[in-house]
Amino acid sequence: MINFKSFQSIFLTSVLVITISATASLNLFAATLETFTYTVKSGDCLSVIAQDNGESLYTLRKANNKWNDSISIGETLNISKPSSPTVNQTKENKDTVVTAKLSSNSVLAYASKFLGIPYVWGGTTPSGGFDCSGFTKYVFARFGINLPRVSEDQQNVGTLISRSDLQPGDLVFFGTPAHHVGIYVGNGKMINAPHTGAVIRIQNLNSDFTYGRRVN
C-alpha cells in the first residue's frame, strides 16, 4: 500500500514514480530517465526550468540542494529528463497538435509535476502560480478537456460522484457553490492549490467535501 505522506518525495515525469521510503520505492509506471545538466540563462527561474524539463520543483531543488530561488546566469543544475510521453498527433495547418492520452494515472502524473508551485489568487500558469481552479483547468487542458475557469462552474462538468465512489483523477469540490476544487489521488487525499501562503501539495480532503465530478 502506498503511504501518501511520502508524496512530498514524488519524482515527476509524464509517468509517475513514487518514493515509498528511504530504502524502498515502487515504480508504478515504467519510466526511462536521462540525467543531464542545464546551464542557467538570463530570465530563468527554478519553477520554469523544472516545468520545461518535466521535473517537479521539489525534485529540482533537492537534486541541487537549492531551497531558495537564488540562481546565477551560467550556473549548472542537475536535471533528470523523462522519456517522451505517449501522445496522439494530428496535422493541422502544417503544425503538429500534441494531446496526451487521458487516464487517471496520466492526470495525476502531470498534476504532480507542479508540486511546490506557490498558490497565487487568479493564477493560471506554472510560472505565475496557480489558484485552485486555475490549477485544475491547466492540468485537464493538457488532455484536451476545457474546464470552466472557476470552481463553482467546474462543479457542473462531468458525472456526479459520491465520496464512496471517488477514484484517482476525479475532481473534488468543497461547498455549494464550490469555493475550492482539487484532484483526488486516492486514500482520502487530493492534490490541490490550497490557499495564499501555501504551495501545490497533497493533503487530506477538507472537512467540507461536497462531492466529486468525473470528467475522464
Short mmCIF file of C-alpha atoms in Angstrom, two decimals:
data_model
loop_
_atom_site.label_atom_id
_atom_site.label_comp_id
_atom_site.label_asym_id
_atom_site.label_seq_id
_atom_site.Cartn_x
_atom_site.Cartn_y
_atom_site.Cartn_z
CA MET A 1 0.00 0.00 0.00
CA ILE A 2 1.29 3.46 -0.86
CA ASN A 3 1.82 5.81 2.06
CA PHE A 4 0.62 9.12 0.63
CA LYS A 5 2.51 11.02 3.32
CA SER A 6 5.55 10.39 1.18
CA PHE A 7 4.12 12.23 -1.83
CA GLN A 8 6.35 15.18 -0.95
CA SER A 9 9.13 12.99 -2.40
CA ILE A 10 7.40 12.38 -5.72
CA PHE A 11 9.72 12.45 -8.72
CA LEU A 12 7.57 13.54 -11.58
CA THR A 13 7.52 12.79 -15.24
CA SER A 14 4.71 12.09 -17.64
CA VAL A 15 4.83 8.75 -15.88
CA LEU A 16 4.84 8.67 -12.11
CA VAL A 17 7.41 7.25 -9.74
CA ILE A 18 6.52 7.45 -6.03
CA THR A 19 9.20 7.09 -3.38
CA ILE A 20 7.82 5.00 -0.54
CA SER A 21 10.71 5.35 1.90
CA ALA A 22 14.42 5.99 2.02
CA THR A 23 15.13 2.29 1.42
CA ALA A 24 12.30 1.11 -0.82
CA SER A 25 10.48 2.52 -3.81
CA LEU A 26 7.60 1.48 -6.02
CA ASN A 27 7.79 2.20 -9.73
CA LEU A 28 4.13 2.40 -10.67
CA PHE A 29 4.61 3.29 -14.28
CA ALA A 30 7.84 2.28 -16.02
CA ALA A 31 9.97 5.35 -16.62
CA THR A 32 13.12 5.92 -18.60
CA LEU A 33 15.18 8.81 -17.24
CA GLU A 34 18.14 10.60 -18.72
CA THR A 35 20.28 12.60 -16.30
CA PHE A 36 21.89 15.71 -17.72
CA THR A 37 22.96 19.23 -16.76
CA TYR A 38 21.33 22.54 -17.54
CA THR A 39 23.11 25.89 -17.71
CA VAL A 40 21.11 28.80 -16.29
CA LYS A 41 20.34 31.56 -18.81
CA SER A 42 19.14 35.13 -18.40
CA GLY A 43 15.49 35.23 -17.34
CA ASP A 44 15.45 31.68 -15.95
CA CYS A 45 13.83 30.76 -12.65
CA LEU A 46 13.66 27.37 -10.90
CA SER A 47 9.94 26.76 -11.42
CA VAL A 48 10.14 27.40 -15.18
CA ILE A 49 13.30 25.28 -15.55
CA ALA A 50 11.55 22.43 -13.72
CA GLN A 51 8.40 22.72 -15.84
CA ASP A 52 10.29 22.94 -19.14
CA ASN A 53 12.26 19.81 -18.30
CA GLY A 54 9.39 17.68 -16.96
CA GLU A 55 10.61 17.75 -13.37
CA SER A 56 8.90 18.85 -10.15
CA LEU A 57 10.16 21.98 -8.43
CA TYR A 58 10.74 19.95 -5.26
CA THR A 59 12.86 17.37 -7.09
CA LEU A 60 14.89 20.05 -8.85
CA ARG A 61 15.56 21.80 -5.53
CA LYS A 62 16.50 18.53 -3.85
CA ALA A 63 18.83 17.39 -6.67
CA ASN A 64 20.72 20.68 -6.49
CA ASN A 65 20.35 21.38 -2.74
CA LYS A 66 18.62 24.68 -3.52
CA TRP A 67 15.97 25.63 -1.01
CA ASN A 68 15.64 29.25 -2.09
CA ASP A 69 15.13 30.84 -5.50
CA SER A 70 18.68 32.15 -5.91
CA ILE A 71 20.31 31.07 -9.19
CA SER A 72 23.03 32.71 -11.29
CA ILE A 73 23.49 33.00 -15.03
CA GLY A 74 25.96 30.33 -16.13
CA GLU A 75 25.26 28.12 -13.09
CA THR A 76 24.95 24.38 -13.81
CA LEU A 77 21.94 22.45 -12.49
CA ASN A 78 21.40 18.68 -12.40
CA ILE A 79 18.21 17.52 -14.14
CA SER A 80 16.68 14.09 -14.81
CA LYS A 81 14.74 14.22 -18.05
CA PRO A 82 11.90 11.71 -18.60
CA SER A 83 11.28 9.77 -21.75
CA SER A 84 8.69 11.26 -24.08
CA PRO A 85 5.02 10.65 -23.13
CA THR A 86 2.68 8.66 -25.32
CA VAL A 87 0.83 11.17 -27.47
CA ASN A 88 -1.68 11.33 -30.26
CA GLN A 89 -0.51 13.54 -33.10
CA THR A 90 -2.57 15.09 -35.87
CA LYS A 91 -1.60 17.53 -38.60
CA GLU A 92 -3.42 20.81 -38.81
CA ASN A 93 -2.26 23.77 -40.91
CA LYS A 94 1.18 22.13 -41.15
CA ASP A 95 1.59 22.30 -37.36
CA THR A 96 1.72 19.29 -35.05
CA VAL A 97 -1.00 19.22 -32.41
CA VAL A 98 0.00 17.07 -29.42
CA THR A 99 -2.61 15.78 -26.98
CA ALA A 100 -1.70 13.37 -24.17
CA LYS A 101 -3.77 10.25 -23.58
CA LEU A 102 -6.23 10.74 -20.74
CA SER A 103 -6.26 8.31 -17.82
CA SER A 104 -6.30 8.70 -14.04
CA ASN A 105 -2.60 7.80 -13.95
CA SER A 106 -1.62 10.35 -16.58
CA VAL A 107 -3.69 13.09 -14.93
CA LEU A 108 -2.03 12.52 -11.55
CA ALA A 109 1.43 12.21 -13.07
CA TYR A 110 1.01 15.52 -14.89
CA ALA A 111 -0.64 17.29 -11.94
CA SER A 112 2.17 16.18 -9.64
CA LYS A 113 4.74 17.95 -11.81
CA PHE A 114 3.55 21.17 -10.21
CA LEU A 115 4.01 20.19 -6.56
CA GLY A 116 5.70 23.04 -4.74
CA ILE A 117 4.49 25.83 -7.04
CA PRO A 118 3.04 28.68 -4.94
CA TYR A 119 -0.66 29.45 -4.65
CA VAL A 120 -1.46 32.76 -6.33
CA TRP A 121 -5.02 34.08 -6.37
CA GLY A 122 -6.12 34.29 -10.00
CA GLY A 123 -3.06 32.30 -11.09
CA THR A 124 -3.35 30.03 -14.12
CA THR A 125 0.25 29.10 -15.09
CA PRO A 126 3.25 27.34 -13.55
CA SER A 127 5.43 30.44 -13.92
CA GLY A 128 2.83 32.78 -12.43
CA GLY A 129 1.44 30.42 -9.80
CA PHE A 130 -1.98 28.77 -9.54
CA ASP A 131 -5.18 29.20 -7.63
CA CYS A 132 -7.28 26.07 -7.08
CA SER A 133 -9.41 26.20 -10.22
CA GLY A 134 -6.59 27.63 -12.32
CA PHE A 135 -4.59 24.54 -11.40
CA THR A 136 -7.31 22.02 -12.28
CA LYS A 137 -8.13 23.84 -15.52
CA TYR A 138 -4.45 23.85 -16.54
CA VAL A 139 -3.99 20.14 -15.78
CA PHE A 140 -7.06 18.93 -17.66
CA ALA A 141 -6.36 21.21 -20.63
CA ARG A 142 -3.24 19.07 -21.17
CA PHE A 143 -5.63 16.24 -22.06
CA GLY A 144 -7.94 18.23 -24.29
CA ILE A 145 -10.57 18.96 -21.61
CA ASN A 146 -11.50 22.63 -21.39
CA LEU A 147 -12.85 23.17 -17.88
CA PRO A 148 -14.55 26.44 -16.93
CA ARG A 149 -12.31 28.95 -15.17
CA VAL A 150 -13.79 28.97 -11.65
CA SER A 151 -14.62 26.14 -9.24
CA GLU A 152 -18.35 26.89 -8.96
CA ASP A 153 -18.65 26.38 -12.73
CA GLN A 154 -16.30 23.41 -12.84
CA GLN A 155 -18.58 21.60 -10.38
CA ASN A 156 -21.23 21.35 -13.13
CA VAL A 157 -18.98 19.43 -15.54
CA GLY A 158 -18.90 15.64 -15.86
CA THR A 159 -20.59 12.91 -13.83
CA LEU A 160 -21.58 13.45 -10.19
CA ILE A 161 -19.58 11.14 -7.87
CA SER A 162 -20.19 10.42 -4.17
CA ARG A 163 -17.31 10.18 -1.71
CA SER A 164 -17.55 6.38 -1.57
CA ASP A 165 -17.21 6.14 -5.36
CA LEU A 166 -14.28 8.53 -5.79
CA GLN A 167 -11.44 7.34 -8.00
CA PRO A 168 -7.99 8.88 -8.59
CA GLY A 169 -8.26 11.62 -11.18
CA ASP A 170 -11.76 12.75 -10.15
CA LEU A 171 -12.32 16.42 -9.38
CA VAL A 172 -13.31 17.02 -5.74
CA PHE A 173 -15.38 20.04 -4.69
CA PHE A 174 -15.99 21.84 -1.44
CA GLY A 175 -19.07 23.95 -0.75
CA THR A 176 -22.20 24.75 -2.77
CA PRO A 177 -21.50 26.77 -4.78
CA ALA A 178 -17.95 25.41 -4.71
CA HIS A 179 -15.31 27.62 -3.13
CA HIS A 180 -12.50 25.11 -3.67
CA VAL A 181 -11.55 22.27 -6.02
CA GLY A 182 -8.77 19.68 -6.16
CA ILE A 183 -7.92 16.38 -7.88
CA TYR A 184 -8.45 13.14 -5.97
CA VAL A 185 -5.35 10.93 -5.63
CA GLY A 186 -6.84 8.11 -3.53
CA ASN A 187 -6.84 7.15 0.17
CA GLY A 188 -8.92 10.21 1.10
CA LYS A 189 -6.34 12.64 -0.27
CA MET A 190 -6.16 15.22 -3.04
CA ILE A 191 -3.61 17.31 -4.87
CA ASN A 192 -4.58 20.97 -4.84
CA ALA A 193 -3.55 24.60 -4.66
CA PRO A 194 -4.86 25.27 -1.14
CA HIS A 195 -4.67 28.96 -0.21
CA THR A 196 -2.50 32.06 -0.10
CA GLY A 197 0.84 31.32 1.54
CA ALA A 198 0.75 27.63 0.60
CA VAL A 199 2.04 25.64 -2.36
CA ILE A 200 0.53 22.93 -4.52
CA ARG A 201 0.56 19.85 -2.32
CA ILE A 202 -1.14 16.56 -1.48
CA GLN A 203 -3.31 16.57 1.63
CA ASN A 204 -6.43 15.07 3.20
CA LEU A 205 -9.79 16.06 1.73
CA ASN A 206 -11.14 19.12 3.54
CA SER A 207 -13.91 18.51 6.07
CA ASP A 208 -16.46 20.36 3.93
CA PHE A 209 -16.13 17.96 0.97
CA THR A 210 -19.35 18.12 -1.06
CA TYR A 211 -18.96 15.70 -3.98
CA GLY A 212 -16.75 14.69 -6.87
CA ARG A 213 -17.05 15.02 -10.64
CA ARG A 214 -15.60 12.58 -13.17
CA VAL A 215 -14.63 14.23 -16.43
CA ASN A 216 -12.42 11.48 -17.91
#
